[in-house]
mmCIF file of C-alpha atoms (C1' of nucleotides) in Angstrom:
data_model
loop_
_atom_site.group_PDB
_atom_site.id
_atom_site.type_symbol
_atom_site.label_atom_id
_atom_site.label_comp_id
_atom_site.label_asym_id
_atom_site.label_seq_id
_atom_site.Cartn_x
_atom_site.Cartn_y
_atom_site.Cartn_z
ATOM 1 C CA UNK A 1 84.352 90.086 92.091
ATOM 2 C CA UNK A 2 83.392 88.808 95.505
ATOM 3 C CA UNK A 3 80.458 86.980 93.960
ATOM 4 C CA UNK A 4 82.755 85.155 91.588
ATOM 5 C CA UNK A 5 84.870 83.924 94.478
ATOM 6 C CA UNK A 6 81.855 82.620 96.319
ATOM 7 C CA UNK A 7 80.632 80.877 93.214
ATOM 8 C CA UNK A 8 84.065 79.378 92.648
ATOM 9 C CA UNK A 9 84.272 78.055 96.190
ATOM 10 C CA UNK A 10 80.779 76.632 95.958
ATOM 11 C CA UNK A 11 81.439 74.870 92.643
ATOM 12 C CA UNK A 12 84.744 73.536 93.961
ATOM 13 C CA UNK A 13 82.713 71.725 96.582
ATOM 14 C CA UNK A 14 80.221 70.533 94.013
ATOM 15 C CA UNK A 15 77.137 71.787 95.823
ATOM 16 C CA UNK A 16 74.252 73.592 94.188
ATOM 17 C CA UNK A 17 73.183 77.159 94.780
ATOM 18 C CA UNK A 18 69.907 75.954 96.227
ATOM 19 C CA UNK A 19 71.649 73.615 98.635
ATOM 20 C CA UNK A 20 74.127 76.210 99.852
ATOM 21 C CA UNK A 21 71.340 78.727 100.392
ATOM 22 C CA UNK A 22 69.412 76.182 102.435
ATOM 23 C CA UNK A 23 72.484 75.243 104.504
ATOM 24 C CA UNK A 24 73.336 78.872 105.135
ATOM 25 C CA UNK A 25 69.746 79.674 106.052
ATOM 26 C CA UNK A 26 69.343 82.389 103.452
ATOM 27 C CA UNK A 27 67.083 82.768 100.441
ATOM 28 C CA UNK A 28 68.064 81.415 97.085
ATOM 29 C CA UNK A 29 67.374 84.829 95.622
ATOM 30 C CA UNK A 30 69.876 86.323 98.037
ATOM 31 C CA UNK A 31 72.633 83.893 97.131
ATOM 32 C CA UNK A 32 71.878 84.185 93.429
ATOM 33 C CA UNK A 33 72.085 87.957 93.593
ATOM 34 C CA UNK A 34 75.263 87.776 95.662
ATOM 35 C CA UNK A 35 77.040 85.486 93.222
ATOM 36 C CA UNK A 36 75.956 87.568 90.235
ATOM 37 C CA UNK A 37 76.949 90.821 91.836
ATOM 38 C CA UNK A 38 73.468 92.337 91.608
ATOM 39 C CA UNK A 39 73.264 92.745 95.371
ATOM 40 C CA UNK A 40 75.390 94.430 97.966
ATOM 41 C CA UNK A 41 75.248 91.888 100.762
ATOM 42 C CA UNK A 42 75.419 92.615 104.453
ATOM 43 C CA UNK A 43 78.222 91.202 106.557
ATOM 44 C CA UNK A 44 75.742 88.874 108.202
ATOM 45 C CA UNK A 45 74.630 87.372 104.910
ATOM 46 C CA UNK A 46 78.153 86.936 103.609
ATOM 47 C CA UNK A 47 79.258 85.393 106.858
ATOM 48 C CA UNK A 48 76.461 82.825 106.786
ATOM 49 C CA UNK A 49 77.694 81.750 103.360
ATOM 50 C CA UNK A 50 81.430 81.648 104.057
ATOM 51 C CA UNK A 51 80.829 79.784 107.315
ATOM 52 C CA UNK A 52 79.070 77.025 105.376
ATOM 53 C CA UNK A 53 81.893 76.990 102.851
ATOM 54 C CA UNK A 54 84.322 76.594 105.704
ATOM 55 C CA UNK A 55 86.484 79.557 104.785
ATOM 56 C CA UNK A 56 87.216 82.775 106.670
ATOM 57 C CA UNK A 57 85.466 85.898 105.490
ATOM 58 C CA UNK A 58 88.750 87.345 104.295
ATOM 59 C CA UNK A 59 88.992 84.635 101.649
ATOM 60 C CA UNK A 60 86.200 86.113 99.556
ATOM 61 C CA UNK A 61 86.957 89.744 100.339
ATOM 62 C CA UNK A 62 89.457 90.228 97.553
ATOM 63 C CA UNK A 63 91.271 93.201 98.960
ATOM 64 C CA UNK A 64 92.326 95.366 96.047
ATOM 65 C CA UNK A 65 96.072 95.549 96.687
ATOM 66 C CA UNK A 66 95.691 94.525 100.302
ATOM 67 C CA UNK A 67 99.134 92.989 100.265
ATOM 68 C CA UNK A 68 101.339 95.378 98.334
ATOM 69 C CA UNK A 69 104.004 93.700 96.285
ATOM 70 C CA UNK A 70 107.194 95.270 95.050
ATOM 71 C CA UNK A 71 108.349 94.245 91.626
ATOM 72 C CA UNK A 72 111.754 94.894 90.190
ATOM 73 C CA UNK A 73 114.028 93.576 87.508
ATOM 74 C CA UNK A 74 115.055 90.563 89.570
ATOM 75 C CA UNK A 75 113.447 91.070 92.986
ATOM 76 C CA UNK A 76 109.816 90.355 93.793
ATOM 77 C CA UNK A 77 108.734 91.050 97.365
ATOM 78 C CA UNK A 78 105.398 90.627 99.143
ATOM 79 C CA UNK A 79 104.639 92.491 102.353
ATOM 80 C CA UNK A 80 103.688 90.023 105.078
ATOM 81 C CA UNK A 81 103.438 92.294 108.057
ATOM 82 C CA UNK A 82 104.068 95.806 109.328
ATOM 83 C CA UNK A 83 105.006 96.446 112.903
ATOM 84 C CA UNK A 84 105.045 100.012 114.206
ATOM 85 C CA UNK A 85 106.976 100.382 117.415
ATOM 86 C CA UNK A 86 107.788 103.480 119.443
ATOM 87 C CA UNK A 87 111.372 103.460 118.160
ATOM 88 C CA UNK A 88 111.042 102.046 114.680
ATOM 89 C CA UNK A 89 108.756 100.637 112.018
ATOM 90 C CA UNK A 90 109.399 97.149 110.675
ATOM 91 C CA UNK A 91 108.261 95.718 107.380
ATOM 92 C CA UNK A 92 108.528 91.988 106.908
ATOM 93 C CA UNK A 93 108.647 90.766 103.304
ATOM 94 C CA UNK A 94 108.688 87.457 101.529
ATOM 95 C CA UNK A 95 111.310 87.946 98.823
ATOM 96 C CA UNK A 96 112.275 86.109 95.666
ATOM 97 C CA UNK A 97 115.292 86.951 93.559
ATOM 98 C CA UNK A 98 115.363 85.619 90.013
ATOM 99 C CA UNK A 99 118.635 84.269 88.588
ATOM 100 C CA UNK A 100 120.480 86.638 86.250
ATOM 101 C CA UNK A 101 121.932 90.123 86.389
ATOM 102 C CA UNK A 102 120.497 91.036 89.792
ATOM 103 C CA UNK A 103 119.044 94.332 90.893
ATOM 104 C CA UNK A 104 120.311 97.620 92.271
ATOM 105 C CA UNK A 105 118.379 99.558 94.905
ATOM 106 C CA UNK A 106 119.024 103.220 95.752
ATOM 107 C CA UNK A 107 119.900 104.388 99.261
ATOM 108 C CA UNK A 108 117.132 104.595 101.881
ATOM 109 C CA UNK A 109 116.845 107.065 104.717
ATOM 110 C CA UNK A 110 119.764 107.163 107.182
ATOM 111 C CA UNK A 111 119.639 104.411 109.787
ATOM 112 C CA UNK A 112 117.477 102.004 107.794
ATOM 113 C CA UNK A 113 118.708 98.431 108.125
ATOM 114 C CA UNK A 114 117.881 95.323 106.115
ATOM 115 C CA UNK A 115 117.852 91.802 107.499
ATOM 116 C CA UNK A 116 117.650 88.807 105.216
ATOM 117 C CA UNK A 117 117.339 85.127 106.000
ATOM 118 C CA UNK A 118 117.826 82.933 102.962
ATOM 119 C CA UNK A 119 115.425 80.029 102.469
ATOM 120 C CA UNK A 120 116.819 78.509 99.290
ATOM 121 C CA UNK A 121 119.417 79.327 96.659
ATOM 122 C CA UNK A 122 122.469 81.495 97.176
ATOM 123 C CA UNK A 123 122.113 85.249 97.581
ATOM 124 C CA UNK A 124 124.759 87.918 97.235
ATOM 125 C CA UNK A 125 123.478 91.195 98.627
ATOM 126 C CA UNK A 126 124.427 94.289 100.570
ATOM 127 C CA UNK A 127 126.079 97.660 99.911
ATOM 128 C CA UNK A 128 127.407 97.773 96.357
ATOM 129 C CA UNK A 129 130.978 98.199 97.593
ATOM 130 C CA UNK A 130 130.786 95.397 100.140
ATOM 131 C CA UNK A 131 128.159 92.768 99.358
ATOM 132 C CA UNK A 132 128.061 89.510 101.299
ATOM 133 C CA UNK A 133 126.931 86.024 100.328
ATOM 134 C CA UNK A 134 124.562 83.670 102.100
ATOM 135 C CA UNK A 135 123.227 80.238 101.216
ATOM 136 C CA UNK A 136 120.108 78.514 102.517
ATOM 137 C CA UNK A 137 119.812 79.155 106.240
ATOM 138 C CA UNK A 138 122.222 82.079 106.079
ATOM 139 C CA UNK A 139 121.634 85.569 107.359
ATOM 140 C CA UNK A 140 122.617 88.947 105.923
ATOM 141 C CA UNK A 141 122.369 92.358 107.491
ATOM 142 C CA UNK A 142 123.477 95.798 106.427
ATOM 143 C CA UNK A 143 122.666 99.450 106.794
ATOM 144 C CA UNK A 144 120.905 100.449 103.612
ATOM 145 C CA UNK A 145 121.458 104.193 103.592
ATOM 146 C CA UNK A 146 123.782 103.539 100.668
ATOM 147 C CA UNK A 147 122.984 102.005 97.283
ATOM 148 C CA UNK A 148 122.737 98.243 97.598
ATOM 149 C CA UNK A 149 122.247 95.259 95.361
ATOM 150 C CA UNK A 150 120.595 91.834 95.294
ATOM 151 C CA UNK A 151 121.906 89.068 93.090
ATOM 152 C CA UNK A 152 121.056 85.393 92.886
ATOM 153 C CA UNK A 153 124.247 83.358 92.616
ATOM 154 C CA UNK A 154 123.930 80.448 90.225
ATOM 155 C CA UNK A 155 120.877 79.374 88.252
ATOM 156 C CA UNK A 156 118.537 78.822 91.152
ATOM 157 C CA UNK A 157 115.959 81.381 92.210
ATOM 158 C CA UNK A 158 116.535 82.692 95.720
ATOM 159 C CA UNK A 159 113.755 82.639 98.305
ATOM 160 C CA UNK A 160 114.221 84.604 101.498
ATOM 161 C CA UNK A 161 112.587 86.711 104.153
ATOM 162 C CA UNK A 162 113.458 90.397 104.165
ATOM 163 C CA UNK A 163 113.016 92.585 107.197
ATOM 164 C CA UNK A 164 113.287 96.351 106.767
ATOM 165 C CA UNK A 165 113.780 98.448 109.873
ATOM 166 C CA UNK A 166 112.987 102.161 109.673
ATOM 167 C CA UNK A 167 114.091 104.005 112.826
ATOM 168 C CA UNK A 168 111.718 106.711 114.013
ATOM 169 C CA UNK A 169 112.946 110.036 112.593
ATOM 170 C CA UNK B 1 82.227 93.364 118.123
ATOM 171 C CA UNK B 2 83.058 94.692 114.698
ATOM 172 C CA UNK B 3 81.604 98.049 115.693
ATOM 173 C CA UNK B 4 83.926 98.236 118.670
ATOM 174 C CA UNK B 5 86.917 97.661 116.433
ATOM 175 C CA UNK B 6 85.890 100.418 114.082
ATOM 176 C CA UNK B 7 85.343 102.770 116.984
ATOM 177 C CA UNK B 8 88.732 101.845 118.398
ATOM 178 C CA UNK B 9 90.516 102.484 115.134
ATOM 179 C CA UNK B 10 88.728 105.790 114.706
ATOM 180 C CA UNK B 11 89.566 106.996 118.201
ATOM 181 C CA UNK B 12 93.166 105.874 117.771
ATOM 182 C CA UNK B 13 93.348 108.366 114.928
ATOM 183 C CA UNK B 14 91.650 111.039 116.958
ATOM 184 C CA UNK B 15 88.962 111.845 114.419
ATOM 185 C CA UNK B 16 85.299 112.371 115.206
ATOM 186 C CA UNK B 17 82.422 110.198 114.115
ATOM 187 C CA UNK B 18 81.039 113.075 112.069
ATOM 188 C CA UNK B 19 84.351 113.645 110.303
ATOM 189 C CA UNK B 20 84.868 109.975 109.474
ATOM 190 C CA UNK B 21 81.322 109.695 108.108
ATOM 191 C CA UNK B 22 81.927 112.730 105.912
ATOM 192 C CA UNK B 23 85.290 111.395 104.665
ATOM 193 C CA UNK B 24 83.844 107.985 103.958
ATOM 194 C CA UNK B 25 80.861 109.502 102.163
ATOM 195 C CA UNK B 26 78.271 107.830 104.374
ATOM 196 C CA UNK B 27 75.658 109.187 106.751
ATOM 197 C CA UNK B 28 76.452 109.884 110.356
ATOM 198 C CA UNK B 29 73.468 107.753 111.316
ATOM 199 C CA UNK B 30 74.981 104.851 109.423
ATOM 200 C CA UNK B 31 78.347 105.100 111.134
ATOM 201 C CA UNK B 32 76.760 105.627 114.522
ATOM 202 C CA UNK B 33 74.616 102.536 114.080
ATOM 203 C CA UNK B 34 77.577 100.550 112.825
ATOM 204 C CA UNK B 35 79.776 101.412 115.789
ATOM 205 C CA UNK B 36 76.985 100.692 118.262
ATOM 206 C CA UNK B 37 76.074 97.416 116.649
ATOM 207 C CA UNK B 38 72.466 98.403 115.946
ATOM 208 C CA UNK B 39 72.945 97.950 112.221
ATOM 209 C CA UNK B 40 74.089 95.102 110.041
ATOM 210 C CA UNK B 41 76.202 96.973 107.502
ATOM 211 C CA UNK B 42 76.716 96.031 103.882
ATOM 212 C CA UNK B 43 80.167 95.216 102.587
ATOM 213 C CA UNK B 44 80.117 98.454 100.636
ATOM 214 C CA UNK B 45 79.476 100.555 103.727
ATOM 215 C CA UNK B 46 82.096 98.810 105.815
ATOM 216 C CA UNK B 47 84.622 99.092 103.039
ATOM 217 C CA UNK B 48 84.091 102.825 102.707
ATOM 218 C CA UNK B 49 84.906 103.170 106.389
ATOM 219 C CA UNK B 50 87.928 100.881 106.555
ATOM 220 C CA UNK B 51 89.378 102.447 103.429
ATOM 221 C CA UNK B 52 89.332 105.837 105.139
ATOM 222 C CA UNK B 53 90.894 104.305 108.230
ATOM 223 C CA UNK B 54 93.633 102.902 106.038
ATOM 224 C CA UNK B 55 93.185 99.319 107.152
ATOM 225 C CA UNK B 56 92.149 96.237 105.205
ATOM 226 C CA UNK B 57 88.629 94.970 105.735
ATOM 227 C CA UNK B 58 89.963 91.891 107.480
ATOM 228 C CA UNK B 59 91.216 94.082 110.338
ATOM 229 C CA UNK B 60 87.722 94.733 111.630
ATOM 230 C CA UNK B 61 86.285 91.320 110.792
ATOM 231 C CA UNK B 62 87.167 89.469 113.997
ATOM 232 C CA UNK B 63 88.120 86.209 112.380
ATOM 233 C CA UNK B 64 88.406 83.393 114.908
ATOM 234 C CA UNK B 65 92.133 82.657 114.498
ATOM 235 C CA UNK B 66 92.343 81.586 110.873
ATOM 236 C CA UNK B 67 96.092 81.096 111.186
ATOM 237 C CA UNK B 68 97.366 78.595 113.735
ATOM 238 C CA UNK B 69 98.911 80.118 116.822
ATOM 239 C CA UNK B 70 101.175 78.603 119.425
ATOM 240 C CA UNK B 71 100.586 79.625 123.002
ATOM 241 C CA UNK B 72 102.928 79.089 125.879
ATOM 242 C CA UNK B 73 103.578 80.436 129.339
ATOM 243 C CA UNK B 74 105.289 83.560 127.996
ATOM 244 C CA UNK B 75 105.580 83.025 124.247
ATOM 245 C CA UNK B 76 102.746 83.569 121.793
ATOM 246 C CA UNK B 77 103.565 82.877 118.134
ATOM 247 C CA UNK B 78 101.504 83.155 114.953
ATOM 248 C CA UNK B 79 102.500 81.258 111.842
ATOM 249 C CA UNK B 80 102.912 83.653 108.934
ATOM 250 C CA UNK B 81 104.281 81.401 106.262
ATOM 251 C CA UNK B 82 105.663 77.957 105.529
ATOM 252 C CA UNK B 83 108.267 77.405 102.890
ATOM 253 C CA UNK B 84 109.183 73.885 101.827
ATOM 254 C CA UNK B 85 112.463 73.691 99.974
ATOM 255 C CA UNK B 86 114.341 70.668 98.627
ATOM 256 C CA UNK B 87 116.832 70.875 101.490
ATOM 257 C CA UNK B 88 114.762 72.226 104.345
ATOM 258 C CA UNK B 89 111.377 73.434 105.527
ATOM 259 C CA UNK B 90 111.048 76.947 106.961
ATOM 260 C CA UNK B 91 108.368 78.258 109.245
ATOM 261 C CA UNK B 92 108.124 82.004 109.713
ATOM 262 C CA UNK B 93 106.392 83.177 112.893
ATOM 263 C CA UNK B 94 105.365 86.449 114.399
ATOM 264 C CA UNK B 95 106.350 86.103 118.058
ATOM 265 C CA UNK B 96 105.559 87.933 121.273
ATOM 266 C CA UNK B 97 107.208 87.231 124.598
ATOM 267 C CA UNK B 98 105.480 88.521 127.707
ATOM 268 C CA UNK B 99 107.567 90.020 130.513
ATOM 269 C CA UNK B 100 108.200 87.750 133.471
ATOM 270 C CA UNK B 101 109.739 84.357 134.104
ATOM 271 C CA UNK B 102 110.168 83.397 130.456
ATOM 272 C CA UNK B 103 109.648 80.020 128.836
ATOM 273 C CA UNK B 104 111.631 76.841 128.296
ATOM 274 C CA UNK B 105 111.358 74.824 125.093
ATOM 275 C CA UNK B 106 112.568 71.223 124.732
ATOM 276 C CA UNK B 107 115.117 70.162 122.124
ATOM 277 C CA UNK B 108 114.007 69.863 118.504
ATOM 278 C CA UNK B 109 115.277 67.395 115.914
ATOM 279 C CA UNK B 110 119.028 67.519 115.176
ATOM 280 C CA UNK B 111 120.030 70.312 112.812
ATOM 281 C CA UNK B 112 117.015 72.554 113.462
ATOM 282 C CA UNK B 113 118.034 76.214 113.709
ATOM 283 C CA UNK B 114 116.109 79.214 115.001
ATOM 284 C CA UNK B 115 116.541 82.745 113.715
ATOM 285 C CA UNK B 116 115.044 85.697 115.552
ATOM 286 C CA UNK B 117 114.940 89.363 114.655
ATOM 287 C CA UNK B 118 113.749 91.532 117.513
ATOM 288 C CA UNK B 119 111.231 94.295 116.739
ATOM 289 C CA UNK B 120 110.829 95.844 120.171
ATOM 290 C CA UNK B 121 111.869 95.142 123.738
ATOM 291 C CA UNK B 122 114.910 93.143 124.792
ATOM 292 C CA UNK B 123 115.018 89.388 124.332
ATOM 293 C CA UNK B 124 117.308 86.867 125.950
ATOM 294 C CA UNK B 125 117.091 83.531 124.184
ATOM 295 C CA UNK B 126 119.061 80.544 123.007
ATOM 296 C CA UNK B 127 120.378 77.277 124.426
ATOM 297 C CA UNK B 128 119.830 77.169 128.176
ATOM 298 C CA UNK B 129 123.572 76.928 128.817
ATOM 299 C CA UNK B 130 124.464 79.803 126.456
ATOM 300 C CA UNK B 131 121.640 82.257 125.826
ATOM 301 C CA UNK B 132 122.301 85.537 124.041
ATOM 302 C CA UNK B 133 120.630 88.933 124.276
ATOM 303 C CA UNK B 134 119.264 91.188 121.541
ATOM 304 C CA UNK B 135 117.458 94.539 121.598
ATOM 305 C CA UNK B 136 115.254 96.100 118.923
ATOM 306 C CA UNK B 137 116.845 95.464 115.544
ATOM 307 C CA UNK B 138 119.041 92.706 116.902
ATOM 308 C CA UNK B 139 119.382 89.179 115.562
ATOM 309 C CA UNK B 140 119.748 85.859 117.344
ATOM 310 C CA UNK B 141 120.519 82.468 115.919
ATOM 311 C CA UNK B 142 121.170 79.099 117.434
ATOM 312 C CA UNK B 143 120.887 75.402 116.800
ATOM 313 C CA UNK B 144 117.874 74.223 118.749
ATOM 314 C CA UNK B 145 118.581 70.523 119.077
ATOM 315 C CA UNK B 146 119.133 71.265 122.754
ATOM 316 C CA UNK B 147 116.686 72.689 125.304
ATOM 317 C CA UNK B 148 116.386 76.443 124.830
ATOM 318 C CA UNK B 149 114.665 79.365 126.500
ATOM 319 C CA UNK B 150 112.996 82.673 125.702
ATOM 320 C CA UNK B 151 112.878 85.487 128.219
ATOM 321 C CA UNK B 152 111.826 89.117 127.935
ATOM 322 C CA UNK B 153 114.382 91.333 129.680
ATOM 323 C CA UNK B 154 112.783 94.199 131.596
ATOM 324 C CA UNK B 155 109.092 95.063 131.798
ATOM 325 C CA UNK B 156 108.422 95.517 128.119
ATOM 326 C CA UNK B 157 106.823 92.815 125.997
ATOM 327 C CA UNK B 158 109.107 91.597 123.220
ATOM 328 C CA UNK B 159 107.917 91.521 119.620
ATOM 329 C CA UNK B 160 109.991 89.648 117.071
ATOM 330 C CA UNK B 161 109.983 87.476 114.006
ATOM 331 C CA UNK B 162 110.978 83.854 114.458
ATOM 332 C CA UNK B 163 112.216 81.683 111.641
ATOM 333 C CA UNK B 164 112.483 77.940 112.206
ATOM 334 C CA UNK B 165 114.554 75.918 109.786
ATOM 335 C CA UNK B 166 114.018 72.153 109.666
ATOM 336 C CA UNK B 167 116.636 70.432 107.490
ATOM 337 C CA UNK B 168 115.323 67.562 105.368
ATOM 338 C CA UNK B 169 115.930 64.346 107.296
ATOM 339 C "C1'" DC C 1 55.154 61.539 75.928
ATOM 340 C "C1'" DG C 2 53.885 62.999 80.718
ATOM 341 C "C1'" DG C 3 55.387 63.487 85.469
ATOM 342 C "C1'" DG C 4 58.546 64.393 89.019
ATOM 343 C "C1'" DC C 5 62.648 66.475 90.624
ATOM 344 C "C1'" DC C 6 66.081 69.836 91.137
ATOM 345 C "C1'" DC C 7 68.583 73.471 88.967
ATOM 346 C "C1'" DG C 8 69.338 78.843 88.854
ATOM 347 C "C1'" DT C 9 66.801 83.150 87.861
ATOM 348 C "C1'" DT C 10 63.071 86.432 88.385
ATOM 349 C "C1'" DC C 11 59.100 88.462 90.652
ATOM 350 C "C1'" DC C 12 57.147 90.510 94.742
ATOM 351 C "C1'" DG C 13 55.815 91.978 99.453
ATOM 352 C "C1'" DT C 14 58.318 92.785 103.796
ATOM 353 C "C1'" DT C 15 62.087 94.217 106.379
ATOM 354 C "C1'" DT C 16 65.821 97.100 107.114
ATOM 355 C "C1'" DA C 17 70.047 99.716 105.951
ATOM 356 C "C1'" DC C 18 70.616 104.016 103.948
ATOM 357 C "C1'" DG C 19 71.468 109.450 104.086
ATOM 358 C "C1'" DG C 20 69.532 113.959 105.511
ATOM 359 C "C1'" DA C 21 67.577 116.606 109.029
ATOM 360 C "C1'" DA C 22 66.471 117.553 113.679
ATOM 361 C "C1'" DC C 23 67.871 117.031 118.383
ATOM 362 C "C1'" DG C 24 70.139 117.731 123.005
ATOM 363 C "C1'" DA C 25 74.805 118.035 124.981
ATOM 364 C "C1'" DT C 26 79.323 119.987 125.316
ATOM 365 C "C1'" DG C 27 83.087 123.345 124.905
ATOM 366 C "C1'" DG C 28 85.117 127.674 123.423
ATOM 367 C "C1'" DT C 29 84.588 132.852 122.643
ATOM 368 C "C1'" DC C 30 83.087 137.397 123.430
ATOM 369 C "C1'" DG D 1 75.056 135.344 130.347
ATOM 370 C "C1'" DA D 2 74.238 134.709 124.815
ATOM 371 C "C1'" DC D 3 76.207 132.825 120.807
ATOM 372 C "C1'" DC D 4 78.198 129.478 117.771
ATOM 373 C "C1'" DA D 5 80.437 125.299 116.250
ATOM 374 C "C1'" DT D 6 80.804 120.539 116.711
ATOM 375 C "C1'" DC D 7 79.932 116.391 118.975
ATOM 376 C "C1'" DG D 8 77.082 111.711 118.795
ATOM 377 C "C1'" DT D 9 72.280 110.079 118.808
ATOM 378 C "C1'" DT D 10 67.564 109.767 117.136
ATOM 379 C "C1'" DC D 11 63.832 110.437 113.843
ATOM 380 C "C1'" DC D 12 62.089 109.590 109.255
ATOM 381 C "C1'" DG D 13 61.195 108.857 104.220
ATOM 382 C "C1'" DT D 14 63.497 106.334 100.587
ATOM 383 C "C1'" DA D 15 66.140 102.820 98.437
ATOM 384 C "C1'" DA D 16 67.432 98.260 98.473
ATOM 385 C "C1'" DA D 17 68.560 93.697 100.632
ATOM 386 C "C1'" DC D 18 65.900 90.128 102.375
ATOM 387 C "C1'" DG D 19 63.120 85.395 102.039
ATOM 388 C "C1'" DG D 20 59.303 82.925 99.800
ATOM 389 C "C1'" DA D 21 56.998 81.776 95.747
ATOM 390 C "C1'" DA D 22 56.631 81.402 90.928
ATOM 391 C "C1'" DC D 23 58.990 80.504 86.683
ATOM 392 C "C1'" DG D 24 61.427 78.261 82.717
ATOM 393 C "C1'" DG D 25 64.903 74.768 81.645
ATOM 394 C "C1'" DG D 26 67.319 70.332 81.987
ATOM 395 C "C1'" DC D 27 67.474 65.607 83.446
ATOM 396 C "C1'" DC D 28 65.860 61.014 84.591
ATOM 397 C "C1'" DC D 29 62.389 57.455 84.746
ATOM 398 C "C1'" DG D 30 58.186 54.969 83.713
#
DNA sequence: CGGGCCCGTTCCGTTTACGGAACGATGGTC
DNA sequence: GACCATCGTTCCGTAAACGGAACGGGCCCG
């Protein structure tokens, strides 16, 4: 898993296992075992390798579901950041809405608001009884304690940022 | 360094070293040595701990600023994502504004717009001749082809997301 | 073909990270 | 006071990660 990523990065750069081990100041046996997954490396060892590869440690630490994604019929969102404040918790998503029939989302807790800034395409979203439309650069905002919908207008996929605000109960 | 972060996260949660070691399925000696920096833990060990703390591994691996950050007198922004569309390029930032005198920013190219959603604190920002104010959950938007300013109102630091839209020339 | 070179893996002795147990310190209860 | 539970550190034998050396394989060159 992590070994495969290291090996991939090394081969991308076209350098040999022996050479990388020498550059990183570790034994060839260590690097071989790391790449093949037969060793459980220390942070220090892994850092020596990633530093030589010029990538941050996080690159090879394939977090299993580190960035949770939400899939739906038309909507696909990736969590970029969570911010927990005294008054509310914010979740910032990168959202894509595929063209077609759109997607319905059930009501959230009372007081939850959604904030969308459209990057590209045309989005029609909001409470099912009063959706609004925004094109690239536009902004939408509604209180999502009622069922709401997301629909891409036209044939183009919509890209946008979605901010969910959950007030402290 | 990394030990201090683990200790900080553990104490934030108010659980003892013994309890965390038991939950993570590792020895108390191991966790003690890890927190005090007298051991060089394996990935496996560190993962067991961070998983129990509910944070990704990257949280405790003090990466030297992998993502570019913009520092100013009062504003500190971290680039989260860049989105290049046919019509415009978007840059999404995580922004903090320190309390105090605020910060002035010169005019951008014509047509550039800024979009801010405030997470916490109260922010006063916009064109210098017509700034607007937003509290937690609020949204600001202006065309930034004129000089503009950012100021935290009150003593609390402002946290927000900043979206910059650069129309294609 | 033989020799030299570098490749990646395997072997092996040393170092060290590991978990369990023992330790002294602290706080609460009777 | 004695007692007990839990805290975080230290001690210690074991398991394993470490680097160096040896190994087999592939390639090039004379």
